XYZ file of C-alpha atoms in Angstrom:
748
model
C 91.197 75.069 88.777
C 87.952 73.107 89.089
C 84.721 74.880 88.238
C 82.745 76.412 91.134
C 80.212 73.913 92.446
C 77.895 73.019 95.311
C 77.834 69.491 96.726
C 75.384 67.686 99.001
C 75.885 64.609 101.161
C 73.165 63.053 103.291
C 74.343 61.222 106.407
C 72.789 58.302 108.227
C 71.448 60.808 110.743
C 69.281 62.399 108.054
C 71.274 65.630 107.916
C 72.161 66.958 104.445
C 75.529 68.754 104.319
C 75.473 71.352 101.542
C 78.997 72.626 100.780
C 80.125 75.664 98.802
C 83.263 74.962 96.738
C 84.834 77.924 94.960
C 88.404 78.538 96.198
C 89.960 80.552 97.658
C 87.045 82.186 99.556
C 83.996 80.341 98.147
C 82.706 83.483 96.449
C 79.050 83.346 95.462
C 79.586 83.108 91.723
C 76.549 82.648 89.508
C 77.108 78.844 89.247
C 77.282 78.687 93.061
C 73.975 80.566 93.418
C 72.362 78.237 90.887
C 73.862 75.221 92.644
C 72.529 76.368 96.026
C 69.030 76.683 94.633
C 69.215 73.167 93.165
C 70.580 71.563 96.335
C 68.127 73.257 98.683
C 65.218 72.250 96.454
C 66.521 68.670 96.377
C 67.113 68.519 100.154
C 63.662 69.934 100.840
C 61.945 67.390 98.607
C 63.838 64.291 99.837
C 62.104 62.195 102.484
C 65.401 60.957 103.947
C 66.522 64.511 104.830
C 65.416 65.733 108.279
C 67.633 68.821 108.525
C 70.284 70.718 106.572
C 73.722 72.168 107.365
C 75.221 74.787 105.049
C 79.006 75.132 105.075
C 81.997 76.136 102.967
C 84.961 74.153 101.736
C 88.578 74.719 102.744
C 88.061 76.312 106.149
C 86.077 79.278 104.817
C 82.333 79.758 104.677
C 82.046 82.449 101.971
C 83.706 85.766 101.185
C 80.487 87.037 99.607
C 79.079 87.671 96.163
C 81.502 87.276 93.255
C 82.669 90.809 92.450
C 83.676 89.707 88.953
C 79.963 89.814 88.168
C 80.015 93.551 88.980
C 82.701 94.038 86.339
C 80.604 92.167 83.779
C 77.548 94.266 84.645
C 79.542 97.513 84.311
C 81.133 96.383 81.064
C 77.883 95.283 79.465
C 75.700 97.936 81.098
C 73.231 95.127 81.760
C 72.002 94.803 85.350
C 69.962 91.710 84.465
C 73.217 89.745 84.810
C 72.736 90.020 88.602
C 70.937 86.903 89.895
C 67.918 87.026 92.222
C 69.276 85.802 95.544
C 67.459 87.794 98.220
C 63.920 86.491 97.778
C 64.199 83.398 95.633
C 67.075 81.791 97.547
C 67.459 83.316 101.007
C 63.774 83.862 101.812
C 61.948 81.182 99.861
C 64.416 78.286 99.904
C 66.374 78.894 103.125
C 64.440 80.933 105.688
C 60.981 79.593 104.768
C 62.244 76.031 104.296
C 60.115 73.374 106.021
C 63.302 71.746 107.323
C 65.714 73.460 109.731
C 68.932 74.842 108.265
C 72.051 75.581 110.313
C 75.037 77.528 108.964
C 78.408 76.040 109.976
C 80.650 79.075 109.651
C 84.443 79.111 109.649
C 87.204 81.470 108.528
C 85.017 84.203 107.130
C 81.417 84.980 106.322
C 81.391 88.339 104.594
C 78.835 90.164 102.488
C 76.514 87.719 100.766
C 78.156 84.902 102.732
C 76.970 86.348 106.058
C 73.584 87.135 104.509
C 73.171 83.454 103.577
C 74.102 82.479 107.132
C 71.620 84.978 108.625
C 68.874 83.431 106.506
C 69.504 80.084 108.230
C 67.722 79.151 111.452
C 70.922 79.021 113.532
C 74.613 79.831 113.097
C 77.472 77.851 114.643
C 80.959 79.309 114.164
C 84.583 78.362 114.642
C 86.787 80.687 116.728
C 88.019 83.962 115.237
C 85.706 83.732 112.224
C 85.396 87.100 110.496
C 81.815 88.361 110.094
C 80.748 91.491 108.257
C 78.783 93.262 105.523
C 81.331 95.367 103.590
C 79.135 96.009 100.527
C 79.114 99.794 100.942
C 82.844 99.903 100.125
C 81.829 98.793 96.610
C 79.099 101.417 96.251
C 76.148 99.078 96.898
C 74.115 97.885 99.884
C 73.719 94.362 101.262
C 71.355 92.919 98.675
C 70.479 89.485 100.086
C 68.422 90.655 103.079
C 71.290 91.792 105.302
C 69.787 95.246 105.802
C 66.835 93.574 107.560
C 68.311 90.578 109.355
C 71.439 92.117 110.884
C 69.517 94.770 112.920
C 67.179 92.038 114.158
C 70.077 89.863 115.307
C 72.571 92.370 116.789
C 70.462 95.475 117.395
C 69.944 98.538 115.225
C 72.900 100.689 116.332
C 75.482 97.903 116.002
C 74.061 96.817 112.648
C 74.256 100.363 111.275
C 77.853 100.651 112.505
C 78.823 97.366 110.851
C 77.172 98.248 107.538
C 78.002 101.943 107.170
C 81.601 101.534 108.338
C 81.999 98.118 106.650
C 83.277 96.968 110.049
C 83.714 93.242 110.612
C 83.571 91.460 113.968
C 84.841 88.100 115.214
C 82.627 85.120 115.927
C 83.306 85.608 119.641
C 81.845 89.127 119.501
C 79.073 87.820 117.262
C 78.130 85.292 119.959
C 77.905 88.036 122.587
C 75.700 90.106 120.281
C 73.418 87.215 119.309
C 74.527 86.885 115.685
C 76.161 83.519 116.436
C 74.423 80.803 118.475
C 77.585 78.953 119.549
C 81.359 79.088 119.043
C 83.039 75.678 118.843
C 86.381 74.358 117.631
C 86.925 73.759 113.922
C 87.106 70.025 114.612
C 83.697 70.074 116.320
C 81.998 72.490 113.915
C 80.167 70.073 111.627
C 79.297 67.650 114.444
C 77.750 70.373 116.619
C 75.959 71.914 113.623
C 74.382 68.566 112.686
C 73.168 67.978 116.234
C 71.866 71.538 116.475
C 69.888 71.120 113.247
C 68.385 67.828 114.502
C 67.504 69.479 117.819
C 65.611 72.195 115.945
C 63.785 69.542 113.929
C 62.833 67.775 117.169
C 61.763 71.123 118.738
C 64.451 70.822 121.420
C 65.935 74.116 120.176
C 64.047 77.143 118.841
C 63.296 77.421 115.142
C 64.069 81.086 114.524
C 63.425 83.036 111.359
C 65.526 86.159 111.917
C 63.474 88.247 109.481
C 60.480 87.904 111.833
C 62.295 89.044 114.990
C 61.646 92.489 116.485
C 62.933 92.143 120.071
C 66.225 93.983 119.401
C 64.841 96.869 117.348
C 63.442 98.959 120.212
C 60.434 101.231 119.818
C 59.681 102.949 116.520
C 60.528 106.373 117.961
C 63.866 105.087 119.298
C 64.692 103.479 115.968
C 63.896 106.652 114.040
C 66.143 108.675 116.360
C 69.027 106.229 115.784
C 68.464 106.412 112.015
C 68.285 110.215 112.122
C 71.656 110.446 113.856
C 73.127 107.889 111.436
C 71.954 109.956 108.443
C 73.539 113.118 109.835
C 76.803 111.278 110.502
C 76.806 109.739 107.011
C 76.326 113.170 105.418
C 79.407 114.408 107.274
C 81.692 111.429 106.769
C 80.447 110.153 103.399
C 79.104 113.083 101.370
C 77.979 112.291 97.837
C 77.970 108.547 98.575
C 74.422 107.428 97.745
C 74.744 103.899 99.106
C 74.882 105.104 102.724
C 71.563 106.928 102.590
C 69.999 104.144 100.506
C 71.060 101.583 103.107
C 69.440 103.600 105.895
C 66.276 104.040 103.805
C 65.953 100.283 103.323
C 66.583 99.609 107.022
C 63.873 102.116 107.978
C 61.397 100.604 105.536
C 61.792 97.251 107.277
C 61.461 98.701 110.768
C 58.308 100.620 109.893
C 56.570 98.000 107.746
C 58.206 94.740 108.817
C 61.260 92.757 107.801
C 59.645 91.029 104.861
C 58.462 94.375 103.509
C 61.996 95.727 103.966
C 63.363 92.952 101.781
C 60.661 93.411 99.188
C 60.044 97.119 99.007
C 61.693 100.448 99.811
C 61.694 104.054 98.662
C 64.944 104.988 96.964
C 64.678 108.698 97.751
C 68.035 109.564 96.273
C 67.080 108.266 92.838
C 63.356 108.584 92.264
C 60.898 109.181 95.126
C 57.951 108.206 92.987
C 59.105 104.592 92.558
C 58.627 101.735 95.019
C 61.607 99.448 94.669
C 62.558 96.004 95.934
C 65.694 95.734 98.072
C 67.261 93.736 95.273
C 66.326 96.509 92.842
C 67.914 99.119 95.104
C 71.030 96.951 95.066
C 70.900 96.718 91.278
C 70.297 100.463 90.878
C 73.349 101.189 93.018
C 75.468 98.688 91.076
C 74.876 100.773 87.942
C 75.844 104.083 89.555
C 79.250 105.614 88.890
C 80.046 105.335 92.606
C 80.039 101.550 92.361
C 81.937 101.588 89.065
C 84.735 103.617 90.639
C 84.954 101.523 93.806
C 84.877 98.212 91.950
C 87.575 99.492 89.592
C 89.840 100.390 92.532
C 89.159 96.991 94.147
C 90.405 95.094 91.090
C 93.169 97.611 90.388
C 94.528 97.098 93.888
C 94.575 93.339 93.311
C 96.491 93.807 90.068
C 99.365 95.678 91.745
C 100.660 92.370 93.134
C 101.416 91.165 89.595
C 104.682 92.596 88.262
C 106.089 91.140 85.007
C 109.564 89.602 85.350
C 109.316 89.757 89.138
C 106.298 87.818 90.386
C 106.070 85.439 87.426
C 109.585 83.968 87.266
C 109.464 81.516 90.158
C 111.260 83.589 92.802
C 110.413 83.136 96.466
C 110.586 86.064 98.910
C 113.364 86.017 101.484
C 112.491 86.678 105.093
C 113.030 90.185 106.441
C 113.257 89.988 110.236
C 115.389 93.004 111.115
C 115.194 96.447 109.527
C 117.353 99.510 110.151
C 115.849 102.975 109.709
C 118.205 105.926 109.304
C 116.638 109.174 110.472
C 114.100 109.545 113.272
C 112.203 112.524 111.901
C 108.550 112.522 110.858
C 109.018 109.973 108.049
C 111.648 107.790 109.719
C 109.679 107.463 112.954
C 106.525 106.608 110.995
C 108.352 103.965 108.952
C 109.819 102.447 112.117
C 106.349 102.432 113.721
C 104.844 100.572 110.760
C 107.448 97.806 111.070
C 107.405 97.248 114.851
C 103.597 97.121 114.805
C 103.949 94.081 112.557
C 106.619 92.235 114.518
C 109.652 93.328 112.525
C 112.622 94.293 114.694
C 113.805 97.863 114.034
C 117.119 99.579 114.689
C 116.669 103.362 114.572
C 119.850 105.366 113.866
C 120.316 109.074 114.437
C 123.290 111.453 114.417
C 123.125 112.380 118.107
C 121.377 111.472 121.359
C 119.001 114.427 121.248
C 117.602 113.529 117.814
C 117.514 109.836 118.703
C 115.496 110.433 121.873
C 113.114 112.677 119.952
C 112.622 109.966 117.292
C 111.959 107.253 119.882
C 109.456 109.478 121.684
C 107.660 110.107 118.374
C 107.401 106.354 117.765
C 106.090 105.829 121.292
C 103.513 108.587 120.711
C 102.448 106.941 117.433
C 101.856 103.635 119.214
C 100.106 105.241 122.198
C 97.827 107.104 119.798
C 96.650 103.804 118.336
C 95.908 102.503 121.834
C 93.973 105.658 122.711
C 91.858 105.323 119.560
C 91.093 101.694 120.365
C 92.990 100.328 117.356
C 95.650 98.529 119.402
C 95.606 96.766 122.770
C 98.059 97.824 125.470
C 99.721 94.389 125.411
C 100.344 94.612 121.661
C 101.640 98.155 122.075
C 104.113 97.018 124.738
C 105.279 94.132 122.563
C 105.709 96.447 119.567
C 107.897 98.899 121.499
C 110.120 95.993 122.614
C 110.955 95.524 118.904
C 112.685 98.939 118.785
C 116.298 99.835 119.541
C 117.982 103.202 119.101
C 121.634 103.526 118.019
C 124.152 106.224 117.083
C 126.454 104.112 114.872
C 126.423 101.190 112.450
C 127.437 98.475 114.939
C 123.918 96.926 114.914
C 123.749 96.862 111.114
C 125.858 93.727 110.667
C 122.806 91.423 110.590
C 120.022 93.625 109.194
C 117.987 92.383 106.237
C 116.977 95.834 105.013
C 117.933 99.461 105.609
C 115.556 102.333 104.874
C 117.188 105.758 104.667
C 114.789 108.578 105.615
C 116.928 111.701 105.953
C 116.477 115.154 104.385
C 116.459 115.488 100.580
C 120.193 116.140 100.192
C 122.033 114.312 97.407
C 125.525 114.523 99.013
C 124.172 113.274 102.366
C 122.307 110.361 100.807
C 125.327 109.371 98.713
C 127.537 109.408 101.813
C 125.073 107.256 103.756
C 124.771 104.666 100.996
C 128.543 104.378 100.689
C 128.711 103.699 104.427
C 125.835 101.220 104.301
C 127.539 99.133 101.653
C 130.402 98.534 104.111
C 128.308 98.155 107.285
C 125.552 95.813 106.070
C 125.648 92.142 105.018
C 125.775 91.347 101.274
C 122.118 90.282 101.126
C 120.805 93.481 102.772
C 118.304 95.566 100.798
C 119.429 99.216 100.572
C 116.299 101.357 100.358
C 115.708 105.094 100.321
C 112.532 106.975 101.201
C 113.348 109.871 98.883
C 110.257 111.352 97.288
C 111.875 113.041 94.294
C 115.599 112.299 93.813
C 116.681 109.936 91.014
C 117.853 106.658 92.588
C 120.734 106.337 90.146
C 122.147 109.544 91.625
C 121.577 108.340 95.194
C 123.514 105.117 94.598
C 126.068 106.193 92.012
C 128.984 105.975 94.497
C 128.251 102.355 95.451
C 128.955 99.064 93.700
C 125.698 97.511 94.962
C 123.317 98.941 92.369
C 121.330 95.706 92.262
C 120.362 96.122 95.937
C 119.309 99.785 95.747
C 115.583 100.441 95.663
C 113.119 103.163 96.572
C 110.732 102.582 99.493
C 108.620 105.720 99.207
C 106.159 105.950 102.086
C 103.526 108.655 102.378
C 103.078 110.718 105.539
C 102.139 109.671 108.162
C 103.993 106.499 107.193
C 102.390 104.229 109.799
C 98.906 105.296 108.646
C 98.936 105.958 104.881
C 98.389 102.694 102.962
C 100.537 103.275 99.864
C 104.123 102.069 99.471
C 105.675 103.184 96.194
C 108.446 100.721 95.330
C 110.899 102.389 92.957
C 113.238 100.250 90.914
C 116.106 101.251 88.701
C 117.279 99.387 85.610
C 119.771 97.544 87.833
C 117.568 96.653 90.813
C 117.272 92.855 91.061
C 113.912 91.129 90.796
C 114.613 89.397 94.115
C 115.005 92.722 95.935
C 111.762 94.027 94.389
C 109.875 90.875 95.415
C 111.290 91.039 98.949
C 110.198 94.653 99.412
C 106.748 93.890 97.991
C 106.424 91.111 100.570
C 107.528 93.374 103.428
C 105.038 95.978 102.226
C 102.187 93.502 102.547
C 103.399 92.358 105.986
C 103.283 95.943 107.268
C 99.791 96.295 105.755
C 100.683 98.577 102.854
C 99.640 98.325 99.222
C 102.921 98.074 97.283
C 102.918 99.620 93.808
C 106.074 99.012 91.759
C 107.122 102.011 89.653
C 110.045 103.127 87.536
C 112.784 105.582 88.375
C 112.487 109.267 87.482
C 112.127 112.581 89.286
C 109.065 112.230 91.504
C 108.530 108.583 90.464
C 104.825 107.923 89.714
C 102.609 109.756 92.219
C 104.617 112.922 92.870
C 105.589 113.095 89.193
C 101.969 112.853 88.029
C 100.775 115.333 90.657
C 103.530 117.952 90.491
C 101.302 120.128 88.218
C 98.590 120.016 90.930
C 100.181 122.655 93.160
C 101.673 124.549 90.229
C 98.345 124.934 88.429
C 96.746 126.151 91.672
C 99.440 128.836 92.004
C 99.046 129.709 88.333
C 95.318 130.293 88.901
C 96.155 132.590 91.816
C 98.477 134.578 89.552
C 95.593 134.816 87.080
C 93.467 136.423 89.792
C 91.481 133.492 91.217
C 90.895 133.564 94.980
C 93.123 131.164 96.965
C 90.372 130.012 99.294
C 87.852 129.553 96.469
C 90.338 127.186 94.812
C 90.640 125.089 97.978
C 86.861 125.031 98.377
C 86.345 123.797 94.801
C 88.883 121.000 95.239
C 87.288 119.906 98.510
C 83.878 119.892 96.825
C 85.363 117.650 94.152
C 86.274 115.114 96.814
C 89.862 115.592 97.916
C 90.130 116.007 101.699
C 91.974 119.345 101.528
C 92.769 121.844 98.799
C 96.230 122.581 97.353
C 96.861 125.635 99.547
C 95.865 123.991 102.810
C 98.121 121.111 101.704
C 100.889 123.666 101.131
C 100.418 124.931 104.689
C 100.521 121.383 106.020
C 103.701 120.377 104.147
C 105.559 123.582 104.990
C 106.906 126.173 102.587
C 110.524 125.029 102.872
C 109.604 121.552 101.652
C 107.440 123.024 98.877
C 110.283 125.295 97.682
C 112.803 122.432 97.638
C 110.425 120.089 95.801
C 109.510 122.751 93.244
C 113.196 123.264 92.415
C 113.591 119.554 91.648
C 110.628 119.561 89.264
C 111.575 122.908 87.705
C 115.004 121.449 86.955
C 113.633 118.143 85.606
C 110.756 119.567 83.545
C 111.595 123.199 82.690
C 109.442 123.133 79.533
C 106.219 122.760 81.516
C 106.821 124.195 84.977
C 105.142 127.335 86.262
C 107.450 129.215 88.602
C 105.304 131.183 91.004
C 106.815 133.694 93.460
C 104.125 132.903 96.047
C 106.076 130.449 98.242
C 109.183 132.663 98.351
C 107.035 135.653 99.313
C 105.367 133.679 102.094
C 108.764 132.565 103.438
C 110.147 136.105 103.329
C 107.153 137.281 105.374
C 108.090 134.845 108.158
C 105.386 132.323 107.366
C 105.890 128.568 107.127
C 102.343 127.207 107.185
C 101.032 125.062 110.003
C 104.573 124.410 111.313
C 104.836 127.900 112.800
C 101.122 128.712 112.866
C 101.497 131.348 110.147
C 100.259 130.365 106.733
C 97.508 131.044 104.274
C 95.216 129.825 107.060
C 95.177 130.503 110.792
C 95.534 127.539 113.124
C 93.978 127.562 116.566
C 93.913 124.520 118.815
C 90.556 122.772 118.789
C 89.190 124.534 115.695
C 89.376 124.062 111.948
C 91.836 126.140 109.886
C 90.406 129.514 108.863
C 91.425 131.726 105.919
C 93.867 134.416 107.041
C 92.875 137.770 105.487
C 96.276 139.264 106.380
C 97.848 137.151 103.619
C 95.945 138.990 100.859
C 98.624 141.715 100.322
C 101.202 138.937 99.768
C 98.921 137.353 97.167
C 98.489 140.715 95.424
C 102.286 141.110 95.325
C 102.521 137.616 93.818
C 100.104 138.643 91.057
C 102.044 141.848 90.411
C 105.334 139.950 90.071
C 103.811 137.192 87.916
C 102.130 139.747 85.651
C 100.129 137.210 83.644
C 96.533 138.405 84.170
C 95.045 139.109 80.732
C 94.772 142.890 80.387
C 95.758 143.154 84.052
C 92.329 141.874 85.151
C 91.446 138.640 87.028
C 90.011 135.864 84.875
C 86.419 134.727 85.479
C 86.052 130.978 86.077
C 83.367 128.667 87.426
C 83.934 126.108 90.177
C 83.965 123.375 87.525
C 86.621 125.214 85.506
C 88.797 125.626 88.611
C 88.763 121.863 89.181
C 89.513 121.172 85.526
C 92.345 123.714 85.298
C 93.986 122.123 88.344
C 93.406 118.440 87.593
C 93.630 118.276 83.785
C 97.374 119.136 83.947
C 97.686 116.190 86.377
C 95.984 113.987 83.774
C 98.383 115.381 81.174
C 101.448 114.470 83.253
C 99.884 111.086 84.036
C 99.806 110.474 80.297
C 103.570 111.040 80.171
C 104.015 108.654 83.088
C 102.042 106.025 81.138
C 103.910 106.628 77.889
C 107.311 106.354 79.577
C 106.355 103.098 81.265
C 106.861 104.447 84.785
C 103.963 102.235 85.912
C 103.192 98.672 84.863
C 99.597 99.515 83.971
C 97.268 102.522 84.096
C 95.297 101.068 86.992
C 98.479 101.110 89.120
C 98.474 104.900 88.798
C 94.796 104.912 89.810
C 95.578 102.960 92.986
C 98.577 105.172 93.744
C 96.541 108.359 93.260
C 93.754 107.089 95.537
C 95.982 105.729 98.311
C 98.814 108.254 98.073
C 97.067 111.510 97.152
C 93.549 110.712 98.451
C 92.131 111.175 94.953
C 88.447 110.173 95.163
C 87.763 106.511 94.527
C 84.045 106.635 95.034
C 82.363 110.029 94.931
C 79.978 111.211 92.267
C 80.981 114.823 91.704
C 78.483 117.109 90.029
C 79.164 120.558 88.590
C 76.634 122.185 86.282
C 74.804 118.865 85.803
C 78.012 117.166 84.591
C 78.539 113.964 86.574
C 82.136 112.845 87.010
C 82.951 109.275 87.920
C 86.045 108.968 90.101
C 88.054 105.809 90.778
C 91.583 107.139 90.365
C 93.134 109.772 88.111
C 93.201 107.782 84.833
C 89.819 106.124 85.373
C 88.332 109.553 86.087
C 89.968 111.075 83.011
C 88.533 108.335 80.793
C 85.085 109.002 82.264
C 85.426 112.727 81.541
C 86.743 111.905 78.084
C 90.264 112.191 76.690
C 89.089 114.491 73.903
C 87.459 116.902 76.368
C 90.640 117.004 78.465
C 92.756 117.515 75.345
C 90.674 120.332 73.826
C 90.465 122.109 77.196
C 94.231 121.987 77.698
C 94.856 123.096 74.125
C 92.588 126.113 74.615
C 94.277 127.091 77.893
C 97.760 126.638 76.418
C 96.874 129.195 73.734
C 95.604 131.586 76.395
C 98.069 131.022 79.244
C 101.182 129.288 77.893
C 103.038 125.985 77.698
C 102.144 124.822 81.206
C 98.849 123.568 79.739
C 100.281 122.215 76.465
C 98.785 118.723 75.826
C 101.259 115.833 75.788
C 101.822 113.810 72.647
C 100.274 110.739 74.314
C 97.092 112.613 75.267
C 96.772 114.147 71.810
C 97.174 110.761 70.132
C 94.653 109.020 72.393
C 92.146 111.867 72.072
C 92.301 112.133 68.293
C 92.104 108.357 67.790
C 89.402 107.817 70.416
C 91.540 105.409 72.456
C 90.979 105.314 76.248
C 93.913 106.606 78.273
C 93.814 103.379 80.291
C 94.318 101.173 77.216
C 97.681 99.345 77.237
C 100.618 101.253 75.779
C 101.980 99.714 72.578
C 105.413 98.068 72.667
C 106.789 100.669 70.247
C 105.693 103.452 72.558
C 107.399 101.883 75.528
C 110.821 101.367 74.017
C 112.080 103.800 76.664
C 110.003 102.209 79.402
C 111.411 102.319 82.927
C 109.774 98.986 83.742
């Protein structure tokens, strides 16, 4: 691939066309930034140049600043690697240029790309161009003046929405808001942009420096009220995320003291109130925070999941999947069907009787209607999606399906029966997938002769919403089938992570100690609701006991049996779930759980469950000296999550995942493990970014010594794995690649 570069051509009309060339999205790599500075200086100094048009090569303007630079900064710990773009380039060379500059925008202008365009004196865009400032998703703020220019172009409220929610808009909406001056066809884009630039030079069109505008900001009191509400909302929806408050601080600085001041100077209250900092410095400060490190890690880790050795690198091409059959219209099956029809894949939904089938179809319809109600889907698209669905009671429609996904209850005999029937009913090329969350795939397909077509398609509930798709392959699953399912996963807007076959696969296997350690702590005398509170404070959306209520006790009991059977040496068998079931409780499903559930209000701890918990402690009989242990909030989090790290180490050693970062992505997208929060207990700052990334930040040796201490006090449940012990004693990060000798038993 050619090196990133910036070119300039001067036409007979006196317009210089400056073009960004850095495929695929013309990212603003350091050579591109340097090239822009050179070309703008040259164009400004040349007498034959009357005006300038800035554009991108290959139908894209720019996807923003090169995130690879973030990785280099984090690796080196040297923020000076970040170039000065905001003042030196965007203000001095573009906005304050003595010659008019028009941005010709097509495809996308995101992050630094949109900030470059906003620094120009006009913006002409092709239809359906994507515009946005998504920097906050990487733990930083727009650093090239976007915090000042966007509010001045689209209004304060809309700008805050776009920045804090990282919400992009189309060029058509941008034109209505005033961000874009004209929308023209791709064929006309450069021609119109050249003429527009010449018209500005001839004073036939206004020469606008967006940083100087104030007409869309409203009065100071109005602006402060908008910012106040935005701060309150950010504290609720993004606690412990410093970039949100920093972004609002910088915006306010510019509104109070002027746009140029906002670019140059702001108070970073969250870091050090005594320092006045440039916007670029705020950006650089945030880049060095653990929040950004975690988010950038997840960004690159998610990219890496699409690379699977001996699948994506052997020249195979994905086959088209146009028709999918889903067996089972329950919660998971209806969600899986919804995900496919929303993305134009025809679905045949099979159930055992008309009553269940009608219920499944109604659930799918409700899923689609819910998206319309929330403004995430138009009514026309909803109607078209529902036309892609057909309900059946037999296999007659299966003769031309490209893939079947079985989503029935976790019963081995039932699944084996279904797969035997599928082998006869489906065409030879059809992918035979199961949505089982725990059962070994070899057992599911042992009564078929089509082992090469059997694969796990493990969705997470609700399946049409949760972004993770765990693709489980056996030793016999063909590379073609894996590639096909990965492709389907991307089509239905999931992040496919390929994993090996074992009980629980990658995510549920790594996290099975999560609920068990929580129940163990209860048996040791720790309050149930204090445990949930500590886990929520850490950053997970709900604690293990509220999750237990949500899943239902029947599901929890069945899942626990599978893990107890597979890993008897390290399972803690608590009587709590059985006691709750015997008392007539089943969590949120029947409104009777550890919490009370009233319509319109948040779940509240149910004090009537305390006698059941006391009975659980009496039966467990593991409290030292019969007295509850004393633990801090930090120790609660560690005693619940360090066993998860321990099991994750076994997952890595056994080769269940291709790489450690795959488990990070799976934990973030499947279990909502924090990818971004800075969590502080007793002045100890923990960097998140996925379970393994977090464990490396905490330190393998600290995890190991803690588990070793608890195993001596409370038993084998906490016993450190061989892999963890080896990494801790040798000082090797848990995320470092596993040696070939260690992976002789690898499932991948």
